[in-house]
Amino acid sequence: HPMQVSQQDSHITHAVLGNQESVSMGVSNDAALMHIFSATLYTYPKLATVREIVCNAWDAHIAAGITNRPIEVTVDSRGVTVRDFGFGIPHAKIGEIYGTYGNSTKRDDSTVTGGFGLGSKAPFAYTDNFEVVSHHVGTKTVYRVSKSSMEKGGKPTINKIVDMPTTETGMQVSFSMLNSSDVDTFLQLVKEVIQFGEIPVKLNDEVVDLVLPMSKSNTGYLIN
């Protein structure tokens, strides 16, 4: 019998003998499963939320070759907003990036973080919906990403709200503050992420001084 290898890379899990019918497997877009992937994926949901969207923004600057420019982060009583000035995302790719788990634009790029398409949905670890604004090739498009939408019978959705002309580029991700007491927590978490990641950030209109340059440590340790 001919033998068909199930995977073409180094982690082959099994082989199939003969020519039996193969049934493909997938993952449902059910809201409950989406909740499990997002809300229970992270031990520290608030940390994960800011870490993932800040790192995604910085990765956009790496990809665009603009690492001399800081990303912009706002944290106040209204919520958290992270803005990068990379290339933005075309409308045709939004669903693929923000609506699909297990798919990533970064799988083959070792210079950036991520690889399973989880980080872009990280705000779901804190909130049920968030806003994404893409500035790409002359068009600014605003989307609402929802974990469970009435329009789709409770399934997760990405709704395009509006688009308009723009001369800007880049992505903006924002979510509302659920509790006023979370403001200080998110401020502290953002500061931790950008210090340890050595990411240049303008936080609430002020450039953050990177005082813990891990890359300059000879031992791999720092004393704070």
PDB file of C-alpha atoms in Angstrom:
ATOM      1  CA  HIS A   1       0.000   0.000   0.000  1.00  0.00           C
ATOM      2  CA  PRO A   2       1.203   3.556  -0.610  1.00  0.00           C
ATOM      3  CA  MET A   3       1.934   5.397   2.620  1.00  0.00           C
ATOM      4  CA  GLN A   4       0.800   8.987   3.002  1.00  0.00           C
ATOM      5  CA  VAL A   5       2.652  11.104   5.562  1.00  0.00           C
ATOM      6  CA  SER A   6       0.248  13.272   7.478  1.00  0.00           C
ATOM      7  CA  GLN A   7       2.534  16.249   7.943  1.00  0.00           C
ATOM      8  CA  GLN A   8       5.377  17.452   5.799  1.00  0.00           C
ATOM      9  CA  ASP A   9       7.587  18.894   8.503  1.00  0.00           C
ATOM     10  CA  SER A  10       9.716  17.580  11.329  1.00  0.00           C
ATOM     11  CA  HIS A  11       6.938  16.762  13.814  1.00  0.00           C
ATOM     12  CA  ILE A  12       5.136  13.964  11.961  1.00  0.00           C
ATOM     13  CA  THR A  13       2.473  12.472  14.185  1.00  0.00           C
ATOM     14  CA  HIS A  14       1.245   9.530  12.154  1.00  0.00           C
ATOM     15  CA  ALA A  15       1.097   7.930   8.723  1.00  0.00           C
ATOM     16  CA  VAL A  16      -1.923   6.655   6.805  1.00  0.00           C
ATOM     17  CA  LEU A  17      -1.771   3.256   5.089  1.00  0.00           C
ATOM     18  CA  GLY A  18      -3.768   2.737   1.910  1.00  0.00           C
ATOM     19  CA  ASN A  19      -6.164   5.144   0.263  1.00  0.00           C
ATOM     20  CA  GLN A  20      -8.872   5.532   2.877  1.00  0.00           C
ATOM     21  CA  GLU A  21     -10.912   8.710   2.836  1.00  0.00           C
ATOM     22  CA  SER A  22      -9.426  11.516   4.940  1.00  0.00           C
ATOM     23  CA  VAL A  23     -11.753  13.813   6.852  1.00  0.00           C
ATOM     24  CA  SER A  24     -10.358  17.232   7.613  1.00  0.00           C
ATOM     25  CA  MET A  25     -10.684  18.742  11.077  1.00  0.00           C
ATOM     26  CA  GLY A  26     -11.283  22.326  12.082  1.00  0.00           C
ATOM     27  CA  VAL A  27     -12.344  24.616  14.891  1.00  0.00           C
ATOM     28  CA  SER A  28     -15.847  26.028  15.231  1.00  0.00           C
ATOM     29  CA  ASN A  29     -16.454  29.763  15.459  1.00  0.00           C
ATOM     30  CA  ASP A  30     -18.764  29.197  18.408  1.00  0.00           C
ATOM     31  CA  ALA A  31     -18.801  32.012  20.979  1.00  0.00           C
ATOM     32  CA  ALA A  32     -18.219  29.622  23.902  1.00  0.00           C
ATOM     33  CA  LEU A  33     -15.092  28.221  22.263  1.00  0.00           C
ATOM     34  CA  MET A  34     -13.919  31.735  21.441  1.00  0.00           C
ATOM     35  CA  HIS A  35     -14.341  32.555  25.126  1.00  0.00           C
ATOM     36  CA  ILE A  36     -12.258  29.544  26.172  1.00  0.00           C
ATOM     37  CA  PHE A  37      -9.480  30.513  23.754  1.00  0.00           C
ATOM     38  CA  SER A  38      -9.376  34.107  24.924  1.00  0.00           C
ATOM     39  CA  ALA A  39     -10.518  34.392  28.530  1.00  0.00           C
ATOM     40  CA  THR A  40      -8.958  31.188  29.868  1.00  0.00           C
ATOM     41  CA  LEU A  41      -5.823  31.190  27.731  1.00  0.00           C
ATOM     42  CA  TYR A  42      -3.910  33.602  29.955  1.00  0.00           C
ATOM     43  CA  THR A  43      -3.041  33.331  33.637  1.00  0.00           C
ATOM     44  CA  TYR A  44      -2.971  37.141  33.915  1.00  0.00           C
ATOM     45  CA  PRO A  45      -5.642  38.459  31.509  1.00  0.00           C
ATOM     46  CA  LYS A  46      -4.952  42.192  31.968  1.00  0.00           C
ATOM     47  CA  LEU A  47      -1.215  41.718  31.494  1.00  0.00           C
ATOM     48  CA  ALA A  48      -1.788  39.552  28.416  1.00  0.00           C
ATOM     49  CA  THR A  49      -4.167  42.101  26.922  1.00  0.00           C
ATOM     50  CA  VAL A  50      -1.700  44.996  27.027  1.00  0.00           C
ATOM     51  CA  ARG A  51       1.366  42.844  26.315  1.00  0.00           C
ATOM     52  CA  GLU A  52      -0.063  41.337  23.140  1.00  0.00           C
ATOM     53  CA  ILE A  53      -1.393  44.519  21.556  1.00  0.00           C
ATOM     54  CA  VAL A  54       1.711  46.539  22.507  1.00  0.00           C
ATOM     55  CA  CYS A  55       3.995  43.832  21.081  1.00  0.00           C
ATOM     56  CA  ASN A  56       1.880  43.622  17.924  1.00  0.00           C
ATOM     57  CA  ALA A  57       2.228  47.384  17.481  1.00  0.00           C
ATOM     58  CA  TRP A  58       5.988  47.203  17.972  1.00  0.00           C
ATOM     59  CA  ASP A  59       6.215  44.276  15.531  1.00  0.00           C
ATOM     60  CA  ALA A  60       4.460  46.516  12.985  1.00  0.00           C
ATOM     61  CA  HIS A  61       7.234  49.101  13.439  1.00  0.00           C
ATOM     62  CA  ILE A  62       9.882  46.392  13.047  1.00  0.00           C
ATOM     63  CA  ALA A  63       8.206  45.191   9.848  1.00  0.00           C
ATOM     64  CA  ALA A  64       7.979  48.748   8.498  1.00  0.00           C
ATOM     65  CA  GLY A  65      11.571  49.602   9.438  1.00  0.00           C
ATOM     66  CA  ILE A  66      10.564  52.501  11.710  1.00  0.00           C
ATOM     67  CA  THR A  67      11.999  51.343  15.055  1.00  0.00           C
ATOM     68  CA  ASN A  68      13.228  54.894  15.661  1.00  0.00           C
ATOM     69  CA  ARG A  69       9.602  56.000  16.091  1.00  0.00           C
ATOM     70  CA  PRO A  70       7.721  55.188  19.323  1.00  0.00           C
ATOM     71  CA  ILE A  71       4.292  53.603  19.308  1.00  0.00           C
ATOM     72  CA  GLU A  72       1.629  55.647  21.114  1.00  0.00           C
ATOM     73  CA  VAL A  73      -0.348  54.325  24.076  1.00  0.00           C
ATOM     74  CA  THR A  74      -3.139  56.064  25.973  1.00  0.00           C
ATOM     75  CA  VAL A  75      -4.471  54.778  29.296  1.00  0.00           C
ATOM     76  CA  ASP A  76      -7.212  56.735  31.040  1.00  0.00           C
ATOM     77  CA  SER A  77     -10.693  56.329  32.522  1.00  0.00           C
ATOM     78  CA  ARG A  78     -12.154  55.758  29.050  1.00  0.00           C
ATOM     79  CA  GLY A  79      -9.901  52.843  28.215  1.00  0.00           C
ATOM     80  CA  VAL A  80      -6.659  51.753  26.583  1.00  0.00           C
ATOM     81  CA  THR A  81      -5.590  52.700  23.055  1.00  0.00           C
ATOM     82  CA  VAL A  82      -2.470  51.453  21.271  1.00  0.00           C
ATOM     83  CA  ARG A  83      -1.450  53.086  17.970  1.00  0.00           C
ATOM     84  CA  ASP A  84       1.310  52.057  15.616  1.00  0.00           C
ATOM     85  CA  PHE A  85       2.444  53.704  12.393  1.00  0.00           C
ATOM     86  CA  GLY A  86       3.296  50.625  10.348  1.00  0.00           C
ATOM     87  CA  PHE A  87       1.644  49.599   7.101  1.00  0.00           C
ATOM     88  CA  GLY A  88      -1.842  48.948   8.462  1.00  0.00           C
ATOM     89  CA  ILE A  89      -3.924  45.969   7.355  1.00  0.00           C
ATOM     90  CA  PRO A  90      -5.970  45.736   4.134  1.00  0.00           C
ATOM     91  CA  HIS A  91      -9.690  45.073   4.535  1.00  0.00           C
ATOM     92  CA  ALA A  92      -9.371  41.641   2.918  1.00  0.00           C
ATOM     93  CA  LYS A  93      -6.972  40.531   5.680  1.00  0.00           C
ATOM     94  CA  ILE A  94      -8.887  41.802   8.721  1.00  0.00           C
ATOM     95  CA  GLY A  95     -11.071  38.691   9.077  1.00  0.00           C
ATOM     96  CA  GLU A  96      -8.076  36.418   8.675  1.00  0.00           C
ATOM     97  CA  ILE A  97      -6.131  38.217  11.421  1.00  0.00           C
ATOM     98  CA  TYR A  98      -8.823  39.210  13.927  1.00  0.00           C
ATOM     99  CA  GLY A  99     -11.330  36.443  13.271  1.00  0.00           C
ATOM    100  CA  THR A 100      -9.263  33.269  13.009  1.00  0.00           C
ATOM    101  CA  TYR A 101      -7.428  31.407  15.745  1.00  0.00           C
ATOM    102  CA  GLY A 102      -4.400  29.354  14.782  1.00  0.00           C
ATOM    103  CA  ASN A 103      -3.518  31.561  11.822  1.00  0.00           C
ATOM    104  CA  SER A 104      -0.733  34.125  11.926  1.00  0.00           C
ATOM    105  CA  THR A 105       1.102  36.497   9.626  1.00  0.00           C
ATOM    106  CA  LYS A 106       4.233  35.925  11.738  1.00  0.00           C
ATOM    107  CA  ARG A 107       4.717  32.161  11.683  1.00  0.00           C
ATOM    108  CA  ASP A 108       7.893  32.293   9.602  1.00  0.00           C
ATOM    109  CA  ASP A 109       9.398  35.497  10.977  1.00  0.00           C
ATOM    110  CA  SER A 110      11.821  35.032  13.879  1.00  0.00           C
ATOM    111  CA  THR A 111      12.296  38.784  14.410  1.00  0.00           C
ATOM    112  CA  VAL A 112       8.808  39.283  15.805  1.00  0.00           C
ATOM    113  CA  THR A 113       6.609  37.780  18.515  1.00  0.00           C
ATOM    114  CA  GLY A 114       3.585  35.569  17.948  1.00  0.00           C
ATOM    115  CA  GLY A 115       2.871  32.737  15.593  1.00  0.00           C
ATOM    116  CA  PHE A 116      -0.575  31.308  16.296  1.00  0.00           C
ATOM    117  CA  GLY A 117      -2.797  34.325  15.723  1.00  0.00           C
ATOM    118  CA  LEU A 118      -3.711  34.556  19.417  1.00  0.00           C
ATOM    119  CA  GLY A 119      -2.301  37.965  20.306  1.00  0.00           C
ATOM    120  CA  SER A 120      -4.606  40.023  18.118  1.00  0.00           C
ATOM    121  CA  LYS A 121      -7.608  38.643  20.047  1.00  0.00           C
ATOM    122  CA  ALA A 122      -6.009  39.217  23.467  1.00  0.00           C
ATOM    123  CA  PRO A 123      -8.418  42.074  24.367  1.00  0.00           C
ATOM    124  CA  PHE A 124     -11.091  39.355  24.639  1.00  0.00           C
ATOM    125  CA  ALA A 125      -9.274  38.229  27.793  1.00  0.00           C
ATOM    126  CA  TYR A 126     -10.533  41.460  29.403  1.00  0.00           C
ATOM    127  CA  THR A 127     -13.581  42.597  27.439  1.00  0.00           C
ATOM    128  CA  ASP A 128     -16.284  41.250  25.128  1.00  0.00           C
ATOM    129  CA  ASN A 129     -15.648  43.748  22.334  1.00  0.00           C
ATOM    130  CA  PHE A 130     -12.973  46.131  21.145  1.00  0.00           C
ATOM    131  CA  GLU A 131     -12.271  48.541  18.294  1.00  0.00           C
ATOM    132  CA  VAL A 132      -9.714  48.186  15.522  1.00  0.00           C
ATOM    133  CA  VAL A 133      -8.856  51.038  13.159  1.00  0.00           C
ATOM    134  CA  SER A 134      -6.700  50.328  10.121  1.00  0.00           C
ATOM    135  CA  HIS A 135      -5.010  53.098   8.131  1.00  0.00           C
ATOM    136  CA  HIS A 136      -3.890  51.401   4.926  1.00  0.00           C
ATOM    137  CA  VAL A 137      -3.128  52.707   1.416  1.00  0.00           C
ATOM    138  CA  GLY A 138      -5.204  55.875   1.732  1.00  0.00           C
ATOM    139  CA  THR A 139      -8.185  54.386   3.571  1.00  0.00           C
ATOM    140  CA  LYS A 140      -9.033  54.532   7.276  1.00  0.00           C
ATOM    141  CA  THR A 141     -11.435  51.755   8.276  1.00  0.00           C
ATOM    142  CA  VAL A 142     -13.058  51.332  11.696  1.00  0.00           C
ATOM    143  CA  TYR A 143     -14.081  47.860  12.902  1.00  0.00           C
ATOM    144  CA  ARG A 144     -15.880  46.561  15.979  1.00  0.00           C
ATOM    145  CA  VAL A 145     -14.682  43.095  17.021  1.00  0.00           C
ATOM    146  CA  SER A 146     -17.256  41.285  19.194  1.00  0.00           C
ATOM    147  CA  LYS A 147     -17.014  37.998  21.047  1.00  0.00           C
ATOM    148  CA  SER A 148     -20.741  37.360  20.734  1.00  0.00           C
ATOM    149  CA  SER A 149     -22.877  39.282  18.256  1.00  0.00           C
ATOM    150  CA  MET A 150     -26.680  39.491  17.938  1.00  0.00           C
ATOM    151  CA  GLU A 151     -26.321  39.854  14.159  1.00  0.00           C
ATOM    152  CA  LYS A 152     -24.685  36.431  13.879  1.00  0.00           C
ATOM    153  CA  GLY A 153     -26.764  34.506  16.404  1.00  0.00           C
ATOM    154  CA  GLY A 154     -24.293  34.881  19.243  1.00  0.00           C
ATOM    155  CA  LYS A 155     -21.222  34.043  17.180  1.00  0.00           C
ATOM    156  CA  PRO A 156     -18.075  36.219  17.143  1.00  0.00           C
ATOM    157  CA  THR A 157     -18.104  38.924  14.479  1.00  0.00           C
ATOM    158  CA  ILE A 158     -16.072  41.727  12.971  1.00  0.00           C
ATOM    159  CA  ASN A 159     -18.305  44.606  11.910  1.00  0.00           C
ATOM    160  CA  LYS A 160     -16.998  47.304   9.604  1.00  0.00           C
ATOM    161  CA  ILE A 161     -18.392  50.556  10.975  1.00  0.00           C
ATOM    162  CA  VAL A 162     -17.112  53.141   8.495  1.00  0.00           C
ATOM    163  CA  ASP A 163     -14.277  53.942   6.128  1.00  0.00           C
ATOM    164  CA  MET A 164     -12.884  57.266   4.939  1.00  0.00           C
ATOM    165  CA  PRO A 165      -9.842  58.671   3.125  1.00  0.00           C
ATOM    166  CA  THR A 166      -6.629  59.182   5.111  1.00  0.00           C
ATOM    167  CA  THR A 167      -2.990  60.077   4.589  1.00  0.00           C
ATOM    168  CA  GLU A 168      -1.941  58.114   7.706  1.00  0.00           C
ATOM    169  CA  THR A 169      -0.748  54.528   8.016  1.00  0.00           C
ATOM    170  CA  GLY A 170      -0.849  52.007  10.867  1.00  0.00           C
ATOM    171  CA  MET A 171      -3.182  50.258  13.260  1.00  0.00           C
ATOM    172  CA  GLN A 172      -5.049  51.427  16.345  1.00  0.00           C
ATOM    173  CA  VAL A 173      -6.542  48.985  18.842  1.00  0.00           C
ATOM    174  CA  SER A 174      -8.653  50.238  21.730  1.00  0.00           C
ATOM    175  CA  PHE A 175     -10.934  48.855  24.412  1.00  0.00           C
ATOM    176  CA  SER A 176     -13.034  50.475  27.121  1.00  0.00           C
ATOM    177  CA  MET A 177     -12.186  50.408  30.801  1.00  0.00           C
ATOM    178  CA  LEU A 178     -14.654  48.117  32.595  1.00  0.00           C
ATOM    179  CA  ASN A 179     -13.838  49.464  36.064  1.00  0.00           C
ATOM    180  CA  SER A 180     -12.352  52.823  37.008  1.00  0.00           C
ATOM    181  CA  SER A 181     -10.096  51.005  39.463  1.00  0.00           C
ATOM    182  CA  ASP A 182      -8.424  49.248  36.501  1.00  0.00           C
ATOM    183  CA  VAL A 183      -6.790  52.455  35.212  1.00  0.00           C
ATOM    184  CA  ASP A 184      -3.818  52.323  37.589  1.00  0.00           C
ATOM    185  CA  THR A 185      -3.412  48.583  36.992  1.00  0.00           C
ATOM    186  CA  PHE A 186      -3.256  48.992  33.231  1.00  0.00           C
ATOM    187  CA  LEU A 187      -0.872  51.946  33.534  1.00  0.00           C
ATOM    188  CA  GLN A 188       1.514  49.854  35.607  1.00  0.00           C
ATOM    189  CA  LEU A 189       1.237  46.858  33.284  1.00  0.00           C
ATOM    190  CA  VAL A 190       1.952  48.954  30.192  1.00  0.00           C
ATOM    191  CA  LYS A 191       5.053  50.365  31.883  1.00  0.00           C
ATOM    192  CA  GLU A 192       6.271  46.873  32.775  1.00  0.00           C
ATOM    193  CA  VAL A 193       5.726  45.549  29.243  1.00  0.00           C
ATOM    194  CA  ILE A 194       7.595  48.396  27.555  1.00  0.00           C
ATOM    195  CA  GLN A 195      10.473  48.277  30.054  1.00  0.00           C
ATOM    196  CA  PHE A 196      11.089  44.551  29.747  1.00  0.00           C
ATOM    197  CA  GLY A 197      10.430  44.567  26.012  1.00  0.00           C
ATOM    198  CA  GLU A 198      12.574  47.699  25.548  1.00  0.00           C
ATOM    199  CA  ILE A 199       9.845  49.157  23.365  1.00  0.00           C
ATOM    200  CA  PRO A 200       9.911  52.916  22.741  1.00  0.00           C
ATOM    201  CA  VAL A 201       6.497  54.238  23.689  1.00  0.00           C
ATOM    202  CA  LYS A 202       4.835  57.613  24.036  1.00  0.00           C
ATOM    203  CA  LEU A 203       2.509  56.948  26.977  1.00  0.00           C
ATOM    204  CA  ASN A 204      -0.213  59.559  27.516  1.00  0.00           C
ATOM    205  CA  ASP A 205       1.807  61.949  25.299  1.00  0.00           C
ATOM    206  CA  GLU A 206       5.094  61.491  27.209  1.00  0.00           C
ATOM    207  CA  VAL A 207       8.008  59.390  25.962  1.00  0.00           C
ATOM    208  CA  VAL A 208       8.778  56.715  28.555  1.00  0.00           C
ATOM    209  CA  ASP A 209      12.377  56.537  29.747  1.00  0.00           C
ATOM    210  CA  LEU A 210      13.627  52.966  29.317  1.00  0.00           C
ATOM    211  CA  VAL A 211      15.476  52.454  32.610  1.00  0.00           C
ATOM    212  CA  LEU A 212      15.838  48.665  32.514  1.00  0.00           C
ATOM    213  CA  PRO A 213      17.764  47.822  29.343  1.00  0.00           C
ATOM    214  CA  MET A 214      17.938  44.035  29.684  1.00  0.00           C
ATOM    215  CA  SER A 215      19.930  43.816  26.448  1.00  0.00           C
ATOM    216  CA  LYS A 216      22.776  45.675  28.133  1.00  0.00           C
ATOM    217  CA  SER A 217      23.027  43.205  31.013  1.00  0.00           C
ATOM    218  CA  ASN A 218      26.117  40.999  30.831  1.00  0.00           C
ATOM    219  CA  THR A 219      24.542  38.341  33.048  1.00  0.00           C
ATOM    220  CA  GLY A 220      20.941  38.228  31.841  1.00  0.00           C
ATOM    221  CA  TYR A 221      19.842  39.565  35.256  1.00  0.00           C
ATOM    222  CA  LEU A 222      18.778  42.986  36.450  1.00  0.00           C
ATOM    223  CA  ILE A 223      18.418  44.407  39.938  1.00  0.00           C
ATOM    224  CA  ASN A 224      15.619  46.936  40.216  1.00  0.00           C
TER     225      ASN A 224
END
